[in-house]
Short mmCIF file of C-alpha atoms in Angstrom, two decimals:
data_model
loop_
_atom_site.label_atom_id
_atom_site.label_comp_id
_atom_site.label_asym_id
_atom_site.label_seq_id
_atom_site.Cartn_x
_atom_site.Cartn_y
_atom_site.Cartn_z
CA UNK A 3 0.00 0.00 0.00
CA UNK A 4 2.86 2.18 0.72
CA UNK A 5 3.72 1.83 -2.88
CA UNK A 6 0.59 3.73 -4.40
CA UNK A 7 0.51 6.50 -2.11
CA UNK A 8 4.19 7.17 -2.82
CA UNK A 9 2.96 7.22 -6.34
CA UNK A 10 -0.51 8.89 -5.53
CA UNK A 11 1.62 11.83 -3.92
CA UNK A 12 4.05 12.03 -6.72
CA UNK A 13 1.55 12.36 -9.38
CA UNK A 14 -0.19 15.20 -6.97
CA UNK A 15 3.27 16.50 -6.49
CA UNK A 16 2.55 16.79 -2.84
CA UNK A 17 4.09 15.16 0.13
CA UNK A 18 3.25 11.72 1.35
CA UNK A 19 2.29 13.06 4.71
CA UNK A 20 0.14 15.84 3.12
CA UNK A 21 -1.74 12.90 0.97
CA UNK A 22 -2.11 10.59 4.38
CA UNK A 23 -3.37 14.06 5.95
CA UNK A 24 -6.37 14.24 3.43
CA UNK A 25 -7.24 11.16 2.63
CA UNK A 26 -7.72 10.52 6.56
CA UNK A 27 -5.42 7.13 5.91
CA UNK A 28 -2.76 5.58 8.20
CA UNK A 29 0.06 3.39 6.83
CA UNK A 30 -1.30 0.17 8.01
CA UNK A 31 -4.75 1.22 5.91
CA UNK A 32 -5.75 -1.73 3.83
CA UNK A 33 -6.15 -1.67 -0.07
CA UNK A 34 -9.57 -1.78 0.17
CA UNK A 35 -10.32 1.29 3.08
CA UNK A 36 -7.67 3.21 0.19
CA UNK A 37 -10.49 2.19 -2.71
CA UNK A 38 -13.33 3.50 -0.27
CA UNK A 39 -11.39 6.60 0.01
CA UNK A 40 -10.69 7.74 -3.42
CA UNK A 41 -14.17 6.27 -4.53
CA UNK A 42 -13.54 3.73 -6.73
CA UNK A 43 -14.12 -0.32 -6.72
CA UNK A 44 -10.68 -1.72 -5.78
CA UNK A 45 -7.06 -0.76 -6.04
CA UNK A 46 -4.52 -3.51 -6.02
CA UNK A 47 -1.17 -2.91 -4.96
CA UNK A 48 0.49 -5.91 -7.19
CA UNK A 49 -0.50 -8.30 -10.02
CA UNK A 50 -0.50 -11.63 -8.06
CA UNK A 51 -3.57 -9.44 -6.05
CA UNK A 52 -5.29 -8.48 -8.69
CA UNK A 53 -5.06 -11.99 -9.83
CA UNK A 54 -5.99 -13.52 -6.76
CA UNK A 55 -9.02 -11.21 -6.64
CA UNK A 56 -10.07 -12.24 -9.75
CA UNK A 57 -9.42 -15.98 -9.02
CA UNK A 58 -11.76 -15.76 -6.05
CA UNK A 59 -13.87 -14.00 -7.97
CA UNK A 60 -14.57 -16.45 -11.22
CA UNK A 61 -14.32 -19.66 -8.52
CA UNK A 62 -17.74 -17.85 -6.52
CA UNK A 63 -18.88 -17.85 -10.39
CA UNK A 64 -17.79 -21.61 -10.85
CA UNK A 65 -19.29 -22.50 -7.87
CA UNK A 66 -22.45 -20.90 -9.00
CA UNK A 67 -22.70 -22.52 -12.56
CA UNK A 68 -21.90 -26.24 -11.02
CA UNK A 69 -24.83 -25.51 -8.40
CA UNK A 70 -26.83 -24.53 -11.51
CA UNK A 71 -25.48 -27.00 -13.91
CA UNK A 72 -26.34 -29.75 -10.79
CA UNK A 73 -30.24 -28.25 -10.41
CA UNK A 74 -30.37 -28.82 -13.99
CA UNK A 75 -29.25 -32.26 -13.93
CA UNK A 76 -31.11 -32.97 -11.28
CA UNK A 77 -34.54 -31.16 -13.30
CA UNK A 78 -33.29 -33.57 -16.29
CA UNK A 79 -34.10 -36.38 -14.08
CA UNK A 80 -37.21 -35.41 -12.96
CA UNK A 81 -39.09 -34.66 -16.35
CA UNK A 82 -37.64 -38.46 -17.54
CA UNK A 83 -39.08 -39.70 -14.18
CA UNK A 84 -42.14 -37.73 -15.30
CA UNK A 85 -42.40 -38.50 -18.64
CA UNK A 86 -42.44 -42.37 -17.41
CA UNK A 87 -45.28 -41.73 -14.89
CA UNK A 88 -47.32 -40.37 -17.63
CA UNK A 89 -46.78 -43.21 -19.82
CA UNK A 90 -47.90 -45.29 -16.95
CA UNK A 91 -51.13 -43.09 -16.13
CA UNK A 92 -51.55 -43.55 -20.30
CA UNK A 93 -51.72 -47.05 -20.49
CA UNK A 94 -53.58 -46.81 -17.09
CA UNK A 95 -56.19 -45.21 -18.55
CA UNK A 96 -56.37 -47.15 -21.68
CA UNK A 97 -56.72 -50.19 -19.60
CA UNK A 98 -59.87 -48.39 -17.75
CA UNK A 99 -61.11 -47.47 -21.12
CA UNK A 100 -60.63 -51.08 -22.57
CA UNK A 101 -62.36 -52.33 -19.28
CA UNK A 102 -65.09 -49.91 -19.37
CA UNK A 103 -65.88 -50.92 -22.86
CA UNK A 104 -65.91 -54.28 -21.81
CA UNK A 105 -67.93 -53.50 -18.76
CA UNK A 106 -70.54 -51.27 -21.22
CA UNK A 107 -70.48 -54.41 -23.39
CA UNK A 108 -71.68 -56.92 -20.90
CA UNK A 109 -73.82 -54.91 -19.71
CA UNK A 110 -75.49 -54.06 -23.27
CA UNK A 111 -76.06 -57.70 -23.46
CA UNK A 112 -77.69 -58.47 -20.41
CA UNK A 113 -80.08 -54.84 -21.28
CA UNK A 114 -80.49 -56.58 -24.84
CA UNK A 115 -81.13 -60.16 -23.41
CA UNK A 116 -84.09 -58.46 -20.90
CA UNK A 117 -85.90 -56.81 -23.58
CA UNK A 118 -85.84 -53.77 -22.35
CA UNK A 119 -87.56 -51.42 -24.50
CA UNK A 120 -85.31 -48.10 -24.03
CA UNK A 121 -82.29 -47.96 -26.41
CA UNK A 122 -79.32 -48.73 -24.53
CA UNK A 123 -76.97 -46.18 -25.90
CA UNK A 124 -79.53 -43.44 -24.32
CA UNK A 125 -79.38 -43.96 -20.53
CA UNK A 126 -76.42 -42.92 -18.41
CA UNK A 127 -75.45 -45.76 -15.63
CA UNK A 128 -73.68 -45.34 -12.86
CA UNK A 129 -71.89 -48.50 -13.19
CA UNK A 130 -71.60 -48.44 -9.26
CA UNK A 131 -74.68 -48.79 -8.37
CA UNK A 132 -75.04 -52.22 -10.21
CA UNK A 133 -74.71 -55.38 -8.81
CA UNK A 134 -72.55 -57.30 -11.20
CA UNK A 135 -72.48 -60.59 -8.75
CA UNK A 136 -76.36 -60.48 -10.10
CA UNK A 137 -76.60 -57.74 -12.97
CA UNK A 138 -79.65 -59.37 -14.11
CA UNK A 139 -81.78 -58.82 -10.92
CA UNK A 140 -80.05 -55.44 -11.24
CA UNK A 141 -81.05 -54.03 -14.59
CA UNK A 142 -84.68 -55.27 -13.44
CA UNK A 143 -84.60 -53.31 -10.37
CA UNK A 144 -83.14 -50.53 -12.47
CA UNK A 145 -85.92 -50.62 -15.50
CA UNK A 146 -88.67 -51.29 -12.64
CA UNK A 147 -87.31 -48.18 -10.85
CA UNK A 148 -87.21 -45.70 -14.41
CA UNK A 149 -90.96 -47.19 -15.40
CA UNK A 150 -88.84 -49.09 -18.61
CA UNK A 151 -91.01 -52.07 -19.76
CA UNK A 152 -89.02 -55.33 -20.40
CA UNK A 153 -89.47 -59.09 -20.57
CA UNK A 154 -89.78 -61.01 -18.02
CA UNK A 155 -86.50 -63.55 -17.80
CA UNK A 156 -87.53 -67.23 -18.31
CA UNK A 157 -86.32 -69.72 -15.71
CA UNK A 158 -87.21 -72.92 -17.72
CA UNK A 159 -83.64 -72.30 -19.64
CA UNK A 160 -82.02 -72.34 -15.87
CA UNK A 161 -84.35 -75.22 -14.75
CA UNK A 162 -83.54 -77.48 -17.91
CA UNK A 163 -79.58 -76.82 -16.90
CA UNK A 164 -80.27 -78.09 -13.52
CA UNK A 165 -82.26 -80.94 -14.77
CA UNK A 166 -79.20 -82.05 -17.26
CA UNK A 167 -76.56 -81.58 -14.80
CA UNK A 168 -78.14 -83.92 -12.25
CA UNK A 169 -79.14 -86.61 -15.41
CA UNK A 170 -75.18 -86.35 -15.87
CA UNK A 171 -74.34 -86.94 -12.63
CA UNK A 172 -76.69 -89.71 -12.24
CA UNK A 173 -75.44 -92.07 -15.27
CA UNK A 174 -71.88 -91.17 -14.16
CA UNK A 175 -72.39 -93.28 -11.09
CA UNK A 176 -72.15 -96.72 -10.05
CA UNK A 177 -74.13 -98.84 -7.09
CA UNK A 178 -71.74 -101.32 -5.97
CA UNK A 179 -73.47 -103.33 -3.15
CA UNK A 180 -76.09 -101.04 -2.13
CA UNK A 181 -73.59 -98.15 -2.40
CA UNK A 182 -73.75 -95.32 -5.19
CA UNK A 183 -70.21 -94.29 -6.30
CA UNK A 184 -69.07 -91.78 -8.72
#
C-alpha cells in the first residue's frame, strides 16, 4: 500500500504526509479502506492481487454454474421420471377405457337379453350402483325403478340346466353293493 501512495503523492506533487493528511489514511490502511477513500471499486497494490481477486472472484462464479449445472441435472431427471409416470397413467387409462368398454359391453347384453324397450346407448349408468355378482336382478330393479317395460326372464332355460346336470351326474355313477359311487 505504501507503494501507491508514494505514487498517488508524486503524481499530486505533494508530500506523502500531506496525501495521508487528506485522505484521513494511516500506513497500516488496507487496499480496500484506500479504494473506499478515493471512490472507486478496488485498487490492487500488485498483479498476483489483482489476480488472486479475480481468481476468487470467477471460482464464486464456478461454484455458481456447477450448483446450476447440478439443479439442472437434477430437473433432467425429474421430467424423464415424469415422462415415465405419464406413460404409466396412459396405459392406465387405456386399460380403464378397454375395461369400461368391456364392462358397457356386458352390460349391453344383459339390457339386450331383458328386452328392455329403451335404447341402450340413451341412458347414463352409474356403473356403481349395479350389482354385477347379479346384474340381471339389477337391470330389473333398475328398468322397474325408471318405469322401462321389459321381458320377463324365463327360468325354464335355468331349470332345464339343472335338470341335465343332475341326469349327468346320475349315469356317471355306479351302485356297488347297495352303495352309489361316482
Amino acid at each position: 500500500m505504501k507503494k501507491i501512495i508514494e505514487n498517488l503523492s508524486a503524481l499530486l506533487e505533494i508530500g506523502v504526509d500531506e496525501l495521508k493528511n487528506k485522505l484521513d489514511i494511516k500506513d497500516d490502511t488496507s487496499s480496500k479502506e484506500l479504494a473506499r477513500k478515493l471512490g472507486v471499486y478496488s485498487i490492487f497494490e500488485t498483479k498476483e492481487e489483482h489476480a488472486e481477486y479475480i481468481n476468487s472472484k470467477l471460482a464464486n462464479k464456478e461454484d455458481l454454474i456447477n450448483s446450476y449445472s447440478d439443479k439442472v441435472n437434477s430437473n433432467k431427471e425429474l421430467i424423464e421420471k415424469q415422462k415415465i409416470e405419464i406413460e404409466k397413467l396412459n396405459k392406465s387409462l387405456e386399460n380403464n377405457l378397454n375395461y369400461k368398454t368391456i364392462i358397457s359391453n356386458f352390460v349391453k347384453k344383459e339390457w339386450e337379453n331383458l328386452g328392455i324397450k329403451r335404447s341402450f346407448e340413451k341412458e347414463i349408468f352409474d356403473y356403481s350402483s349395479l350389482d354385477f355378482s347379479n346384474l340381471r336382478k339389477s337391470l330389473i330393479d333398475y328398468a322397474n325403478a325408471e318405469g322401462l317395460a321389459f321381458s320377463k326372464p324365463s327360468f325354464s332355460e335355468f331349470i332345464n340346466e339343472k335338470e341335465k346336470e343332475n341326469n349327468e351326474s346320475a349315469i356317471n355313477a355306479i351302485a356297488v353293493n347297495g352303495a352309489v359311487k361316482k
